[in-house]
mmCIF file of C-alpha atoms in Angstrom:
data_model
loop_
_atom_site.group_PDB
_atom_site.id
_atom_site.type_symbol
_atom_site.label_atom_id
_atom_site.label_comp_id
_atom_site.label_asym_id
_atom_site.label_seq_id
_atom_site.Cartn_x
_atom_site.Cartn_y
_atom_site.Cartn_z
ATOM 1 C CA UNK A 1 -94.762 -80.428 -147.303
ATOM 2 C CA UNK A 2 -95.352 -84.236 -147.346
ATOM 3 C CA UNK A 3 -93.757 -85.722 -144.102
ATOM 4 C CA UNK A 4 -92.334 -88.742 -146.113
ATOM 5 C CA UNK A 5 -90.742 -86.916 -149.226
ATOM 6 C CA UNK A 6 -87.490 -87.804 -149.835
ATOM 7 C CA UNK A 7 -85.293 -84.156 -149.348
ATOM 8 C CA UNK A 8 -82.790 -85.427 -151.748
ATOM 9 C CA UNK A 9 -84.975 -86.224 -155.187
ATOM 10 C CA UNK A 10 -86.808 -82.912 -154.352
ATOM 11 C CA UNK A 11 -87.512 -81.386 -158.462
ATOM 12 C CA UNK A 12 -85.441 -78.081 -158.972
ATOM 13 C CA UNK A 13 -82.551 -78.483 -156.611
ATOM 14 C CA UNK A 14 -79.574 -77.069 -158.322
ATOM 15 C CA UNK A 15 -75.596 -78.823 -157.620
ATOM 16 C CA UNK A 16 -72.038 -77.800 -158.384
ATOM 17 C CA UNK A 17 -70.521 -79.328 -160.805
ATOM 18 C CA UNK A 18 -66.895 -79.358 -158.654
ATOM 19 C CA UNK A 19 -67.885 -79.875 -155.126
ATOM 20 C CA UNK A 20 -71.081 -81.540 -155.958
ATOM 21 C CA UNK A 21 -72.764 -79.752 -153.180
ATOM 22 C CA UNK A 22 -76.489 -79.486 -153.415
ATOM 23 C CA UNK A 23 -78.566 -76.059 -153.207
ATOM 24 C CA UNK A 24 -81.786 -75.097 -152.154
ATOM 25 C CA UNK A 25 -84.322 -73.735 -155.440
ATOM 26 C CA UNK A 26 -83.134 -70.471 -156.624
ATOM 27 C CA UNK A 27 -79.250 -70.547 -156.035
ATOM 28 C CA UNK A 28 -77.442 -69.631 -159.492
ATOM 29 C CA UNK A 29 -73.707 -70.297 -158.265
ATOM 30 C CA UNK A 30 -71.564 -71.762 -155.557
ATOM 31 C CA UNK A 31 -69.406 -69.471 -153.843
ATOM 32 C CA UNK A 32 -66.318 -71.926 -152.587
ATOM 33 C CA UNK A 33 -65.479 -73.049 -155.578
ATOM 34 C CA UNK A 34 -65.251 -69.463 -157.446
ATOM 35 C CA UNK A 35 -68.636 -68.516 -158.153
ATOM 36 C CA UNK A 36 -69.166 -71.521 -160.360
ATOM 37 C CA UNK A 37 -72.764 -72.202 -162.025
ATOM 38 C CA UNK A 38 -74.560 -75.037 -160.564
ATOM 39 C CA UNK A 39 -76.030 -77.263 -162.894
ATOM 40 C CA UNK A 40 -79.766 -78.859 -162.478
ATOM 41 C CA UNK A 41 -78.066 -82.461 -162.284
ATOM 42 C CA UNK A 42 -74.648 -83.692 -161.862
ATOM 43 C CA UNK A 43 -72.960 -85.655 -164.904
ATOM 44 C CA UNK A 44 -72.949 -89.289 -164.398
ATOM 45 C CA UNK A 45 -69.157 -90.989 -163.476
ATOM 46 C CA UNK A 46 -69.329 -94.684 -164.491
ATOM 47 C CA UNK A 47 -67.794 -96.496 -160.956
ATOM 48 C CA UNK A 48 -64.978 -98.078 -161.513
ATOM 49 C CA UNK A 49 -63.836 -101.867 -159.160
ATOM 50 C CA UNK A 50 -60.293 -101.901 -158.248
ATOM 51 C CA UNK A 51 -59.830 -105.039 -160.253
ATOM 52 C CA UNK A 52 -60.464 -102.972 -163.242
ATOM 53 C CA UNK A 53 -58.019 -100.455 -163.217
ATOM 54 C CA UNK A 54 -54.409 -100.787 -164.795
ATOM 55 C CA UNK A 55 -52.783 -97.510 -164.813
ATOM 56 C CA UNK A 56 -51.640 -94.705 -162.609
ATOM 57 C CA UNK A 57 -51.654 -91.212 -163.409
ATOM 58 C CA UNK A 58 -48.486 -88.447 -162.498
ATOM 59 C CA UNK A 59 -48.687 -85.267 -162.440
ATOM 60 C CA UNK A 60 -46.718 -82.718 -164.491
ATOM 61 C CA UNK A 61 -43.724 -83.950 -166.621
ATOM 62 C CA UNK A 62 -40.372 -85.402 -164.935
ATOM 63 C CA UNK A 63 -37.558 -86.477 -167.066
ATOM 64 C CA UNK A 64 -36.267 -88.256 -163.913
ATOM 65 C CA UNK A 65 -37.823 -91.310 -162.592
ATOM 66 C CA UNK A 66 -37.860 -92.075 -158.971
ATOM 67 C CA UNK A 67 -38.346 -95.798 -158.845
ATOM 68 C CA UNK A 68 -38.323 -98.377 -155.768
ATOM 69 C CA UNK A 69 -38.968 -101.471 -154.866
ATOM 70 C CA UNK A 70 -41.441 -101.992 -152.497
ATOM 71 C CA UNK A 71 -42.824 -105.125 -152.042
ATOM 72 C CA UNK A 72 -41.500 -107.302 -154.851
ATOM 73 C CA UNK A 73 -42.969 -104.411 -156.992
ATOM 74 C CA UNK A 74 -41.685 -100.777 -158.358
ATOM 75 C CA UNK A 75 -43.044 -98.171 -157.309
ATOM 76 C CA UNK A 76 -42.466 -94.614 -158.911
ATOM 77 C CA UNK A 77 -42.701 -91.987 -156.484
ATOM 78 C CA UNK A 78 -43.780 -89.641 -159.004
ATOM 79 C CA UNK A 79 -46.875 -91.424 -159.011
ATOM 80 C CA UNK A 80 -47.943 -92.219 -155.340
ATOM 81 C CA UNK A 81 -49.528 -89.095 -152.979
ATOM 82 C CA UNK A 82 -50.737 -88.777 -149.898
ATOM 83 C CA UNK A 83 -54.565 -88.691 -148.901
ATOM 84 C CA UNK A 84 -55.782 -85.408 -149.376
ATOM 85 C CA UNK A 85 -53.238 -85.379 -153.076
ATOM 86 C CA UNK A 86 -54.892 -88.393 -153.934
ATOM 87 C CA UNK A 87 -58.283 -87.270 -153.438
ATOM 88 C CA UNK A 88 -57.782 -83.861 -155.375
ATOM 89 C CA UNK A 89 -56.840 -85.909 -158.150
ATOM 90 C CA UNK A 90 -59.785 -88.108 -157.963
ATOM 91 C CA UNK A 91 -62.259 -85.347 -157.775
ATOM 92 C CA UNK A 92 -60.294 -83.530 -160.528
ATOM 93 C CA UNK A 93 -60.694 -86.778 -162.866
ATOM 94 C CA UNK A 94 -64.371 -87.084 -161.791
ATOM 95 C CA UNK A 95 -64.897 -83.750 -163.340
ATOM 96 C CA UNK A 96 -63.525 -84.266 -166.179
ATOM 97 C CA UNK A 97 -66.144 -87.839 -166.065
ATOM 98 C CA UNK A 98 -62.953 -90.230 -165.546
ATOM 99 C CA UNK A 99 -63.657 -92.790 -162.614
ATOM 100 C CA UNK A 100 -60.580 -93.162 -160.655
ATOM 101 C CA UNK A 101 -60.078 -95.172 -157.585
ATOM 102 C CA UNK A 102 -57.229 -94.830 -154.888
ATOM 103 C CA UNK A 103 -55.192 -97.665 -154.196
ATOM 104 C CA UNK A 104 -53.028 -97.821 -150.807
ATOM 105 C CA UNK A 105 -49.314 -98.401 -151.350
ATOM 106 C CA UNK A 106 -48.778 -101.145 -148.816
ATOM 107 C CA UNK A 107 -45.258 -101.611 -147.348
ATOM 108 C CA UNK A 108 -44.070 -97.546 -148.721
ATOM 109 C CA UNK A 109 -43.005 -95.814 -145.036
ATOM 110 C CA UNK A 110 -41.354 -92.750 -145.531
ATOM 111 C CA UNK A 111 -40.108 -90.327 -143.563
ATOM 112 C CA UNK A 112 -43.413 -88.489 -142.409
ATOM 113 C CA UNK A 113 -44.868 -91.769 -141.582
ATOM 114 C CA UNK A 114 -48.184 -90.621 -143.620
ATOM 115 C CA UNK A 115 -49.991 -93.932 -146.216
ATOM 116 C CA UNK A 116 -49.214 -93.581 -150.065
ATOM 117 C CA UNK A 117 -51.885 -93.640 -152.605
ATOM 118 C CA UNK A 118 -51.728 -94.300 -156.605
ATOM 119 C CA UNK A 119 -54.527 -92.942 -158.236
ATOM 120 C CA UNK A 120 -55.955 -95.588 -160.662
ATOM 121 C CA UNK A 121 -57.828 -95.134 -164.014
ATOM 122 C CA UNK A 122 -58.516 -97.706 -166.369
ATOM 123 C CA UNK A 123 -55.899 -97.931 -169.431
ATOM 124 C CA UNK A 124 -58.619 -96.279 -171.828
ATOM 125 C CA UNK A 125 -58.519 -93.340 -169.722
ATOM 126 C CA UNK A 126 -55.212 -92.759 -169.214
ATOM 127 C CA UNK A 127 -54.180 -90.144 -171.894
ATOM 128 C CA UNK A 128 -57.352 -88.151 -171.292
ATOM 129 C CA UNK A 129 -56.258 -88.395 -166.816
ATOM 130 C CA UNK A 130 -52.531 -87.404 -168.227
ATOM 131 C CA UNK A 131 -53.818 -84.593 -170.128
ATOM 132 C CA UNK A 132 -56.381 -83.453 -167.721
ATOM 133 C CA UNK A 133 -53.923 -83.762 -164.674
ATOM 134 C CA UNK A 134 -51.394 -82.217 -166.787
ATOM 135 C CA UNK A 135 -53.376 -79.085 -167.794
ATOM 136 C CA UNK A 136 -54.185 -78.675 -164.195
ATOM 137 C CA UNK A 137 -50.385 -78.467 -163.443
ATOM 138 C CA UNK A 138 -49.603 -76.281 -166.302
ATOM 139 C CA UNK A 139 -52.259 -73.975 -164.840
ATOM 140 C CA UNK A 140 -50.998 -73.598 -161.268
ATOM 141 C CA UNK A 141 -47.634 -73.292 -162.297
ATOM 142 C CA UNK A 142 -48.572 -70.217 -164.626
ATOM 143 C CA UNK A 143 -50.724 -69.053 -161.969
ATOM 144 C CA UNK A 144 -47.743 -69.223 -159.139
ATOM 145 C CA UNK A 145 -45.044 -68.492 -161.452
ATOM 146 C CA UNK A 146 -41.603 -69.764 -161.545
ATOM 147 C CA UNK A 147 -39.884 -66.359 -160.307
ATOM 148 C CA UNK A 148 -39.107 -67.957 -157.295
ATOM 149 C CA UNK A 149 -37.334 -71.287 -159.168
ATOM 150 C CA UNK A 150 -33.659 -70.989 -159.476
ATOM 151 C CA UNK A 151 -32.430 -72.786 -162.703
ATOM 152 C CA UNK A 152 -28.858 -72.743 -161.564
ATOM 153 C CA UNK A 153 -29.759 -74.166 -158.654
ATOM 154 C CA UNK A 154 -27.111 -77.528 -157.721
ATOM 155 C CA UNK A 155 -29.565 -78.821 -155.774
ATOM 156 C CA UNK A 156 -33.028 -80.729 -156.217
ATOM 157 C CA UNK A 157 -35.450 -81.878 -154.007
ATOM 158 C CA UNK A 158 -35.990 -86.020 -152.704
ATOM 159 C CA UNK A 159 -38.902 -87.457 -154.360
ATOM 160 C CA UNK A 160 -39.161 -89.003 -150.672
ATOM 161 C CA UNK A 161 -38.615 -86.566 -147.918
ATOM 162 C CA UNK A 162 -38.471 -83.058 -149.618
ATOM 163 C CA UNK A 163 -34.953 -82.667 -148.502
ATOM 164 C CA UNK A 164 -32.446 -80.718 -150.842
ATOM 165 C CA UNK A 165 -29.978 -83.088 -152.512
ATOM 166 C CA UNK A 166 -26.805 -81.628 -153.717
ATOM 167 C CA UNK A 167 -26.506 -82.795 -157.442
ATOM 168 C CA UNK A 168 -22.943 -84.375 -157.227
ATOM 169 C CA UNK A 169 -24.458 -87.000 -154.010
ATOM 170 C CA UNK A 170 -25.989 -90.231 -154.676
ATOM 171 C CA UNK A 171 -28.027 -90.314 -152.120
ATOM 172 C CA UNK A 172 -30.263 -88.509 -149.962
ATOM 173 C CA UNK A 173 -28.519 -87.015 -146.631
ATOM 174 C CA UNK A 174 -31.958 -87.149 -144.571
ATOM 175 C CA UNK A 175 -33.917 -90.355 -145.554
ATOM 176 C CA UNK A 176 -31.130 -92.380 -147.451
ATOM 177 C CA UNK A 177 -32.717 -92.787 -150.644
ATOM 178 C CA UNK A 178 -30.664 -93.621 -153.416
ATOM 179 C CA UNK A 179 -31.482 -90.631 -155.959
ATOM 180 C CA UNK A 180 -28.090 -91.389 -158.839
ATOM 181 C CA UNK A 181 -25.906 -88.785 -159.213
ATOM 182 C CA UNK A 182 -26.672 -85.723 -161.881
ATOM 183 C CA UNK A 183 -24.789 -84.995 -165.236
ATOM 184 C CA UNK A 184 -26.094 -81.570 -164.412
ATOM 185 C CA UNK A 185 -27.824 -81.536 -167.842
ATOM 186 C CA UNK A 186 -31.377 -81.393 -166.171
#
C-alpha cells in the first residue's frame, strides 16, 4: 500500500446512509442502525449559513401553543429541544437531504438548567422537514402505542418542566409557567 494514500478517498469503501459511518471493501450492511444497506457514496446535503435559515421545525401536531417571551422574542416551546433532540432532528433532516442548522436559544433557563436548541431549515424546506419530522413521529407513536395514554386524563404535562398540570390551574405548580386554563375540550 502507498505510504501517502489518503485512507479516506480509498475506491470501493462502502457508507451508511443514516450514521454515515464508513466500511472497509466488502461490508453489505451496517448493523447499528438495523441492518441497513450501505451505499457506495453518501448523498450530497447542500450546507446551509445560519443567516439563511428562517424557519423552525416541531415535531408531531399540538393544538396548544406554548409561547414565551424570551428575550424581546417568542419562543414556542414546542419548537426548541435539547442537544441530543436537536441533533436527532438534524441527522433525520439530513437524510431526508434537508440542511438544517441548530440555533442556541439564548436567555431560555428552565428548570433542568440544560441549553435550548431550534432546529432551522430554510423556508423552502419547511413542509418537506414538517412532513418528514412528522412521519417520524407518527411512526414511533404506532410503534410504542398509545395503550398506556389515558384520554380522560385531567391532567397534561408542562411544555417546560414535564410536571403534571391539573387542567382547571393556570399555571404550573413546579416551574411557574403560565400554561391558561383548559375548556377540557382537548
Amino acid at each position: 500500500m502507498d505510504v501517502g494514500a489518503n485512507l479516506w478517498e480509498a475506491p470501493g469503501m462502502p457508507f451508511c446512509p443514516s450514521c454515515r459511518s464508513e466500511y472497509r471493501p466488502g461490508f453489505q450492511v451496517c448493523p447499528p442502525c438495523g441492518d441497513r444497506a450501505l451505499v457506495d457514496a453518501l448523498p450530497e446535503v447542500v450546507p446551509i449559513a445560519e443567516d439563511e435559515v428562517d424557519a423552525t421545525v416541531a415535531i408531531g401536531v399540538s393544538t396548544m401553543s406554548h409561547v414565551l417571551e424570551v428575550g424581546g422574542r417568542s419562543v414556542d416551546l414546542g419548537r426548541v429541544f435539547a442537544l441530543k433532540q436537536a441533533h436527532a432532528i438534524s441527522l433525520a433532516l439530513e437524510d431526508k437531504l434537508i440542511a438544517s442548522v441548530l440555533v442556541p436559544v439564548a436567555d431560555l433557563v428552565l428548570p433542568d438548567g440544560a441549553p435550548r436548541f431550534e432546529v432551522r431549515v430554510r423556508a423552502d424546506d419547511l413542509d418537506q422537514a414538517q412532513a418528514s419530522l412528522h412521519a417520524l413521529w407518527r411512526d414511533a407513536v404506532d410503534a410504542e402505542g398509545v395503550e398506556h395514554a389515558d384520554p380522560e386524563a385531567d391532567v397534561e404535562a408542562c411544555p417546560a418542566c414535564g410536571a403534571r398540570v391539573p387542567l382547571d390551574v393556570e399555571e404550573c405548580p413546579d416551574c411557574g409557567l403560565v400554561i391558561g386554563r383548559s375548556d377540557g375540550s382537548g
